[in-house]
PDB file of C-alpha atoms in Angstrom:
ATOM      1  CA  MET A 819     203.796 128.508 108.971  1.00 97.00           C
ATOM      2  CA  THR A 820     206.146 128.317 111.917  1.00 98.00           C
ATOM      3  CA  GLY A 821     209.920 128.336 111.652  1.00 96.00           C
ATOM      4  CA  ALA A 822     209.407 130.629 108.670  1.00 96.00           C
ATOM      5  CA  GLY A 823     213.084 131.499 108.478  1.00 94.00           C
ATOM      6  CA  GLY A 824     214.205 127.881 108.364  1.00 92.00           C
ATOM      7  CA  ALA A 825     215.427 125.625 105.579  1.00 90.00           C
ATOM      8  CA  LEU A 826     212.184 123.706 105.068  1.00 93.00           C
ATOM      9  CA  SER A 827     210.091 126.857 105.014  1.00 95.00           C
ATOM     10  CA  ARG A 828     212.166 128.138 102.106  1.00 94.00           C
ATOM     11  CA  ALA A 829     210.398 125.501  99.973  1.00 96.00           C
ATOM     12  CA  LEU A 830     207.086 125.317 101.845  1.00 97.00           C
ATOM     13  CA  ILE A 831     206.215 129.014 101.691  1.00 97.00           C
ATOM     14  CA  PRO A 832     206.246 129.363  97.877  1.00 97.00           C
ATOM     15  CA  ALA A 833     204.540 125.978  97.463  1.00 97.00           C
ATOM     16  CA  PHE A 834     201.595 126.997  99.641  1.00 97.00           C
ATOM     17  CA  HIS A 835     201.509 130.428  98.018  1.00 97.00           C
ATOM     18  CA  ARG A 836     201.196 128.833  94.566  1.00 97.00           C
ATOM     19  CA  ALA A 837     198.390 126.661  95.927  1.00 96.00           C
ATOM     20  CA  GLY A 838     196.448 129.784  96.878  1.00 95.00           C
ATOM     21  CA  ALA A 839     196.948 129.832 100.650  1.00 95.00           C
ATOM     22  CA  ARG A 840     196.778 133.092 102.579  1.00 96.00           C
ATOM     23  CA  LEU A 841     199.948 132.860 104.624  1.00 97.00           C
ATOM     24  CA  PHE A 842     200.918 133.994 108.098  1.00 98.00           C
ATOM     25  CA  LEU A 843     204.555 133.408 108.983  1.00 98.00           C
ATOM     26  CA  SER A 844     206.111 133.049 112.425  1.00 97.00           C
ATOM     27  CA  ASP A 845     209.695 132.851 113.642  1.00 96.00           C
ATOM     28  CA  PRO A 846     211.527 134.067 116.779  1.00 94.00           C
ATOM     29  CA  ARG A 847     213.749 136.277 114.622  1.00 92.00           C
ATOM     30  CA  PRO A 848     211.961 138.723 112.299  1.00 92.00           C
ATOM     31  CA  GLU A 849     214.887 139.240 109.934  1.00 90.00           C
ATOM     32  CA  ARG A 850     214.854 135.553 108.969  1.00 86.00           C
ATOM     33  CA  MET A 851     211.356 135.688 107.528  1.00 94.00           C
ATOM     34  CA  ALA A 852     210.972 139.285 106.309  1.00 93.00           C
ATOM     35  CA  GLU A 853     212.150 138.705 102.735  1.00 93.00           C
ATOM     36  CA  ARG A 854     210.112 135.519 102.355  1.00 96.00           C
ATOM     37  CA  ALA A 855     206.999 137.232 103.685  1.00 97.00           C
ATOM     38  CA  GLU A 856     207.386 140.132 101.273  1.00 96.00           C
ATOM     39  CA  ALA A 857     207.730 137.763  98.305  1.00 95.00           C
ATOM     40  CA  VAL A 858     204.308 136.171  98.939  1.00 96.00           C
ATOM     41  CA  GLY A 859     202.448 139.027 100.623  1.00 96.00           C
ATOM     42  CA  ALA A 860     202.357 137.251 103.993  1.00 97.00           C
ATOM     43  CA  LYS A 861     201.838 138.736 107.443  1.00 96.00           C
ATOM     44  CA  THR A 862     204.472 137.973 110.084  1.00 97.00           C
ATOM     45  CA  PHE A 863     204.437 137.445 113.836  1.00 97.00           C
ATOM     46  CA  VAL A 864     207.486 137.074 116.051  1.00 97.00           C
ATOM     47  CA  ALA A 865     206.981 134.304 118.607  1.00 97.00           C
ATOM     48  CA  ASP A 866     208.992 131.938 120.782  1.00 97.00           C
ATOM     49  CA  LEU A 867     206.799 128.843 120.663  1.00 98.00           C
ATOM     50  CA  THR A 868     208.473 127.263 123.668  1.00 97.00           C
ATOM     51  CA  ARG A 869     206.244 129.698 125.596  1.00 97.00           C
ATOM     52  CA  LEU A 870     202.525 128.859 125.612  1.00 98.00           C
ATOM     53  CA  GLU A 871     201.448 132.480 125.940  1.00 98.00           C
ATOM     54  CA  GLU A 872     203.334 133.397 122.756  1.00 98.00           C
ATOM     55  CA  ALA A 873     201.786 130.491 120.858  1.00 98.00           C
ATOM     56  CA  GLU A 874     198.355 131.668 122.008  1.00 98.00           C
ATOM     57  CA  ALA A 875     199.148 135.225 120.943  1.00 98.00           C
ATOM     58  CA  LEU A 876     200.144 133.953 117.487  1.00 98.00           C
ATOM     59  CA  ALA A 877     196.863 132.047 117.153  1.00 98.00           C
ATOM     60  CA  ARG A 878     194.854 135.125 118.194  1.00 98.00           C
ATOM     61  CA  PHE A 879     196.793 137.271 115.697  1.00 97.00           C
ATOM     62  CA  VAL A 880     195.960 134.963 112.798  1.00 97.00           C
ATOM     63  CA  GLU A 881     192.360 134.337 113.827  1.00 96.00           C
ATOM     64  CA  GLY A 882     191.807 138.075 114.192  1.00 95.00           C
ATOM     65  CA  GLN A 883     192.484 138.561 110.471  1.00 94.00           C
ATOM     66  CA  ALA A 884     191.329 135.341 108.814  1.00 94.00           C
ATOM     67  CA  PRO A 885     189.865 131.980 109.866  1.00 94.00           C
ATOM     68  CA  LEU A 886     192.704 129.816 111.152  1.00 95.00           C
ATOM     69  CA  TYR A 887     192.250 126.648 109.104  1.00 92.00           C
ATOM     70  CA  GLY A 888     195.744 125.222 108.893  1.00 95.00           C
ATOM     71  CA  VAL A 889     199.165 125.069 110.531  1.00 98.00           C
ATOM     72  CA  VAL A 890     202.459 123.790 109.161  1.00 98.00           C
ATOM     73  CA  HIS A 891     204.831 123.531 112.103  1.00 98.00           C
ATOM     74  CA  THR A 892     208.479 123.257 111.082  1.00 96.00           C
ATOM     75  CA  VAL A 893     210.194 124.287 114.337  1.00 96.00           C
ATOM     76  CA  GLY A 894     212.591 121.657 115.647  1.00 91.00           C
ATOM     77  CA  GLY A 895     216.142 120.938 116.664  1.00 86.00           C
ATOM     78  CA  PHE A 896     218.758 118.276 115.994  1.00 79.00           C
ATOM     79  CA  ALA A 897     221.796 117.035 117.873  1.00 80.00           C
ATOM     80  CA  ALA A 898     223.781 113.842 117.499  1.00 79.00           C
ATOM     81  CA  GLY A 899     226.128 112.187 119.929  1.00 82.00           C
ATOM     82  CA  ARG A 900     226.600 109.314 122.311  1.00 85.00           C
ATOM     83  CA  PHE A 901     223.848 109.119 124.915  1.00 85.00           C
ATOM     84  CA  LEU A 902     226.317 108.726 127.816  1.00 80.00           C
ATOM     85  CA  ASP A 903     227.975 111.980 126.796  1.00 85.00           C
ATOM     86  CA  SER A 904     224.705 113.938 126.823  1.00 85.00           C
ATOM     87  CA  ASP A 905     223.494 116.071 129.714  1.00 88.00           C
ATOM     88  CA  PRO A 906     220.144 117.306 131.070  1.00 90.00           C
ATOM     89  CA  GLY A 907     220.574 120.621 129.261  1.00 91.00           C
ATOM     90  CA  LEU A 908     220.649 118.886 125.888  1.00 88.00           C
ATOM     91  CA  TYR A 909     217.612 116.814 126.872  1.00 92.00           C
ATOM     92  CA  ASP A 910     215.711 119.986 127.766  1.00 92.00           C
ATOM     93  CA  TRP A 911     216.738 121.693 124.519  1.00 93.00           C
ATOM     94  CA  MET A 912     215.676 118.775 122.316  1.00 91.00           C
ATOM     95  CA  LEU A 913     212.331 118.299 124.038  1.00 95.00           C
ATOM     96  CA  ASP A 914     211.601 122.023 124.135  1.00 96.00           C
ATOM     97  CA  LEU A 915     212.201 122.638 120.434  1.00 95.00           C
ATOM     98  CA  ASN A 916     210.622 119.470 119.094  1.00 96.00           C
ATOM     99  CA  LEU A 917     207.859 118.571 121.554  1.00 97.00           C
ATOM    100  CA  ARG A 918     207.033 121.585 123.709  1.00 97.00           C
ATOM    101  CA  THR A 919     206.613 123.879 120.704  1.00 98.00           C
ATOM    102  CA  THR A 920     204.215 121.342 119.156  1.00 98.00           C
ATOM    103  CA  PHE A 921     202.259 120.970 122.404  1.00 98.00           C
ATOM    104  CA  ASN A 922     201.969 124.745 122.832  1.00 98.00           C
ATOM    105  CA  LEU A 923     200.902 125.327 119.252  1.00 98.00           C
ATOM    106  CA  LEU A 924     198.274 122.584 119.394  1.00 98.00           C
ATOM    107  CA  LYS A 925     196.883 124.036 122.620  1.00 98.00           C
ATOM    108  CA  ALA A 926     196.706 127.442 120.957  1.00 98.00           C
ATOM    109  CA  VAL A 927     195.158 126.579 117.586  1.00 98.00           C
ATOM    110  CA  LEU A 928     192.937 123.544 118.181  1.00 97.00           C
ATOM    111  CA  PRO A 929     190.163 125.492 119.973  1.00 97.00           C
ATOM    112  CA  TYR A 930     189.606 127.543 116.799  1.00 96.00           C
ATOM    113  CA  MET A 931     189.599 124.448 114.610  1.00 95.00           C
ATOM    114  CA  GLU A 932     187.312 122.560 116.986  1.00 94.00           C
ATOM    115  CA  LYS A 933     184.815 125.418 116.935  1.00 94.00           C
ATOM    116  CA  ARG A 934     184.430 125.251 113.139  1.00 92.00           C
ATOM    117  CA  LYS A 935     185.010 121.456 112.936  1.00 91.00           C
ATOM    118  CA  GLU A 936     187.652 121.862 110.272  1.00 91.00           C
ATOM    119  CA  GLY A 937     191.411 122.214 110.229  1.00 93.00           C
ATOM    120  CA  PHE A 938     194.827 120.873 109.301  1.00 95.00           C
ATOM    121  CA  PHE A 939     197.937 120.527 111.453  1.00 97.00           C
ATOM    122  CA  ALA A 940     201.229 119.255 110.024  1.00 97.00           C
ATOM    123  CA  ALA A 941     204.454 118.679 111.942  1.00 98.00           C
ATOM    124  CA  PHE A 942     207.797 117.090 111.157  1.00 97.00           C
ATOM    125  CA  ALA A 943     209.160 113.997 112.847  1.00 96.00           C
ATOM    126  CA  ALA A 944     212.213 112.125 111.530  1.00 93.00           C
ATOM    127  CA  GLY A 945     213.300 108.787 110.110  1.00 91.00           C
ATOM    128  CA  PRO A 946     214.334 107.329 113.503  1.00 89.00           C
ATOM    129  CA  ALA A 947     210.816 108.017 114.824  1.00 90.00           C
ATOM    130  CA  TRP A 948     209.446 105.874 111.966  1.00 91.00           C
ATOM    131  CA  THR A 949     211.967 103.039 112.184  1.00 89.00           C
ATOM    132  CA  GLY A 950     212.553 103.088 115.937  1.00 81.00           C
ATOM    133  CA  VAL A 951     216.310 102.993 115.346  1.00 78.00           C
ATOM    134  CA  GLY A 952     218.509 105.942 116.223  1.00 73.00           C
ATOM    135  CA  PRO A 953     222.010 105.013 117.467  1.00 80.00           C
ATOM    136  CA  GLY A 954     223.939 108.173 118.223  1.00 83.00           C
ATOM    137  CA  ARG A 955     220.688 110.123 118.125  1.00 85.00           C
ATOM    138  CA  ALA A 956     218.877 108.905 121.212  1.00 90.00           C
ATOM    139  CA  LEU A 957     217.555 112.235 122.467  1.00 91.00           C
ATOM    140  CA  TYR A 958     216.592 113.360 118.959  1.00 92.00           C
ATOM    141  CA  THR A 959     214.741 110.073 118.424  1.00 92.00           C
ATOM    142  CA  VAL A 960     212.927 110.444 121.754  1.00 93.00           C
ATOM    143  CA  ALA A 961     211.857 113.993 120.919  1.00 95.00           C
ATOM    144  CA  LYS A 962     210.613 113.202 117.411  1.00 95.00           C
ATOM    145  CA  THR A 963     208.926 109.954 118.462  1.00 95.00           C
ATOM    146  CA  SER A 964     207.100 111.849 121.206  1.00 96.00           C
ATOM    147  CA  LEU A 965     205.982 114.479 118.691  1.00 97.00           C
ATOM    148  CA  ALA A 966     204.610 111.783 116.385  1.00 96.00           C
ATOM    149  CA  SER A 967     202.884 109.991 119.273  1.00 96.00           C
ATOM    150  CA  LEU A 968     201.191 113.206 120.355  1.00 96.00           C
ATOM    151  CA  LEU A 969     199.667 113.769 116.918  1.00 96.00           C
ATOM    152  CA  ARG A 970     198.678 110.109 116.608  1.00 94.00           C
ATOM    153  CA  SER A 971     196.927 110.296 119.954  1.00 94.00           C
ATOM    154  CA  LEU A 972     194.808 113.238 118.794  1.00 94.00           C
ATOM    155  CA  GLN A 973     193.278 111.330 115.887  1.00 88.00           C
ATOM    156  CA  GLY A 974     189.524 111.589 116.227  1.00 82.00           C
ATOM    157  CA  GLU A 975     189.684 113.768 119.334  1.00 89.00           C
ATOM    158  CA  VAL A 976     188.953 117.014 117.468  1.00 89.00           C
ATOM    159  CA  GLU A 977     186.223 116.531 114.887  1.00 87.00           C
ATOM    160  CA  GLY A 978     187.134 117.487 111.335  1.00 89.00           C
ATOM    161  CA  VAL A 979     190.825 118.161 112.004  1.00 92.00           C
ATOM    162  CA  ARG A 980     193.414 116.406 109.853  1.00 93.00           C
ATOM    163  CA  PHE A 981     196.811 115.697 111.399  1.00 95.00           C
ATOM    164  CA  LEU A 982     199.903 115.045 109.308  1.00 96.00           C
ATOM    165  CA  VAL A 983     203.220 113.671 110.559  1.00 97.00           C
ATOM    166  CA  VAL A 984     206.021 113.928 107.998  1.00 97.00           C
ATOM    167  CA  TYR A 985     209.040 111.640 108.339  1.00 96.00           C
ATOM    168  CA  PRO A 986     212.028 112.672 106.202  1.00 94.00           C
ATOM    169  CA  MET A 987     213.829 109.336 105.860  1.00 94.00           C
ATOM    170  CA  GLY A 988     217.203 110.801 105.038  1.00 91.00           C
ATOM    171  CA  THR A 989     219.153 114.036 104.865  1.00 90.00           C
ATOM    172  CA  LEU A 990     217.380 117.112 103.499  1.00 92.00           C
ATOM    173  CA  ASP A 991     219.242 118.901 100.718  1.00 92.00           C
ATOM    174  CA  THR A 992     219.668 122.295 102.373  1.00 89.00           C
ATOM    175  CA  GLU A 993     222.414 124.884 102.218  1.00 88.00           C
ATOM    176  CA  ALA A 994     223.330 124.285 105.862  1.00 84.00           C
ATOM    177  CA  ASN A 995     223.598 120.520 105.382  1.00 87.00           C
ATOM    178  CA  ARG A 996     225.771 120.969 102.294  1.00 91.00           C
ATOM    179  CA  LYS A 997     228.137 123.196 104.241  1.00 90.00           C
ATOM    180  CA  ALA A 998     228.228 120.748 107.144  1.00 85.00           C
ATOM    181  CA  MET A 999     228.832 117.698 104.914  1.00 90.00           C
ATOM    182  CA  PRO A1000     230.624 118.939 101.766  1.00 92.00           C
ATOM    183  CA  GLN A1001     231.910 115.473 100.831  1.00 91.00           C
ATOM    184  CA  ALA A1002     228.460 113.852 100.829  1.00 92.00           C
ATOM    185  CA  ASP A1003     226.623 112.636  97.747  1.00 91.00           C
ATOM    186  CA  PHE A1004     223.957 115.317  97.435  1.00 92.00           C
ATOM    187  CA  SER A1005     222.108 113.297  94.799  1.00 91.00           C
ATOM    188  CA  ARG A1006     221.079 110.898  97.583  1.00 93.00           C
ATOM    189  CA  TRP A1007     219.476 113.626  99.655  1.00 95.00           C
ATOM    190  CA  ILE A1008     215.805 114.609  99.832  1.00 95.00           C
ATOM    191  CA  ALA A1009     214.794 117.757  97.979  1.00 94.00           C
ATOM    192  CA  PRO A1010     212.822 120.150 100.230  1.00 94.00           C
ATOM    193  CA  GLU A1011     210.670 120.964  97.206  1.00 95.00           C
ATOM    194  CA  LEU A1012     209.448 117.354  97.165  1.00 95.00           C
ATOM    195  CA  VAL A1013     208.563 117.574 100.849  1.00 96.00           C
ATOM    196  CA  ALA A1014     206.687 120.826 100.223  1.00 96.00           C
ATOM    197  CA  GLU A1015     204.740 119.300  97.336  1.00 96.00           C
ATOM    198  CA  MET A1016     203.634 116.371  99.496  1.00 95.00           C
ATOM    199  CA  VAL A1017     202.585 118.583 102.412  1.00 96.00           C
ATOM    200  CA  VAL A1018     200.493 120.801 100.127  1.00 96.00           C
ATOM    201  CA  GLU A1019     198.814 117.687  98.723  1.00 93.00           C
ATOM    202  CA  ALA A1020     198.036 116.417 102.220  1.00 92.00           C
ATOM    203  CA  ALA A1021     196.653 119.801 103.236  1.00 92.00           C
ATOM    204  CA  SER A1022     194.231 119.610 100.308  1.00 89.00           C
ATOM    205  CA  ALA A1023     192.684 116.328 101.504  1.00 83.00           C
ATOM    206  CA  LYS A1024     189.204 116.253 103.011  1.00 78.00           C
ATOM    207  CA  GLY A1025     187.900 114.940 106.308  1.00 70.00           C
ATOM    208  CA  GLY A1026     189.454 114.533 109.730  1.00 66.00           C
ATOM    209  CA  ARG A1027     192.008 111.780 109.841  1.00 81.00           C
ATOM    210  CA  LEU A1028     195.631 111.076 110.622  1.00 88.00           C
ATOM    211  CA  LEU A1029     198.136 110.938 107.786  1.00 91.00           C
ATOM    212  CA  GLU A1030     201.695 109.676 108.252  1.00 94.00           C
ATOM    213  CA  LEU A1031     204.062 110.345 105.396  1.00 94.00           C
ATOM    214  CA  PRO A1032     207.574 108.886 105.183  1.00 95.00           C
ATOM    215  CA  ILE A1033     209.567 110.554 102.392  1.00 95.00           C
ATOM    216  CA  TYR A1034     212.571 108.597 101.160  1.00 95.00           C
ATOM    217  CA  PRO A1035     215.707 109.824  99.392  1.00 93.00           C
ATOM    218  CA  PRO A1036     216.461 108.802  95.798  1.00 89.00           C
ATOM    219  CA  LEU A1037     217.880 105.320  95.314  1.00 80.00           C
TER     220      LEU A1037
END
């Protein structure tokens, strides 16, 4: 589980623990994941996944202790704003966090999965990548659409590996989002626990295939 100190991982970690998974958690900052790791008896590894060598070190760490069968990759970044006001630095940041981390992690873990012809890799896109519409979020849409396209393109390339692209089709109900938008109607937001439940279900499927899962907010 990458991004183990993040908002989505807060729901994903206990969900996978209840399902019986042996968990290895990764985040660039150890303090963000220490408490969560202790609660489920997970091992931790500090890694900056924008660097291929650190992604490869993470994969070796996990594989050295247990067969690396699955990855849930939650690392990503978001920024909104008018495209003409953006700059190359923002472009680099968005692509690094959303696409480069996914590329590096896939390069690091797929050789182990290919060897045993079994595995699961889940990553998170976004609603604009599903609908193709993202006014005010052009760079975010590009980054998440590229992530989804990468996983789609791998379908059937690595025998036995299942790829999952999750598309939250609205705002996730997290503490950070509530602080950022205190006047919003939280009842219309997507519960991270629902997302976690769906990802666990997808991870339990059999056979190598691509799954794409849009998750909508309540009506």
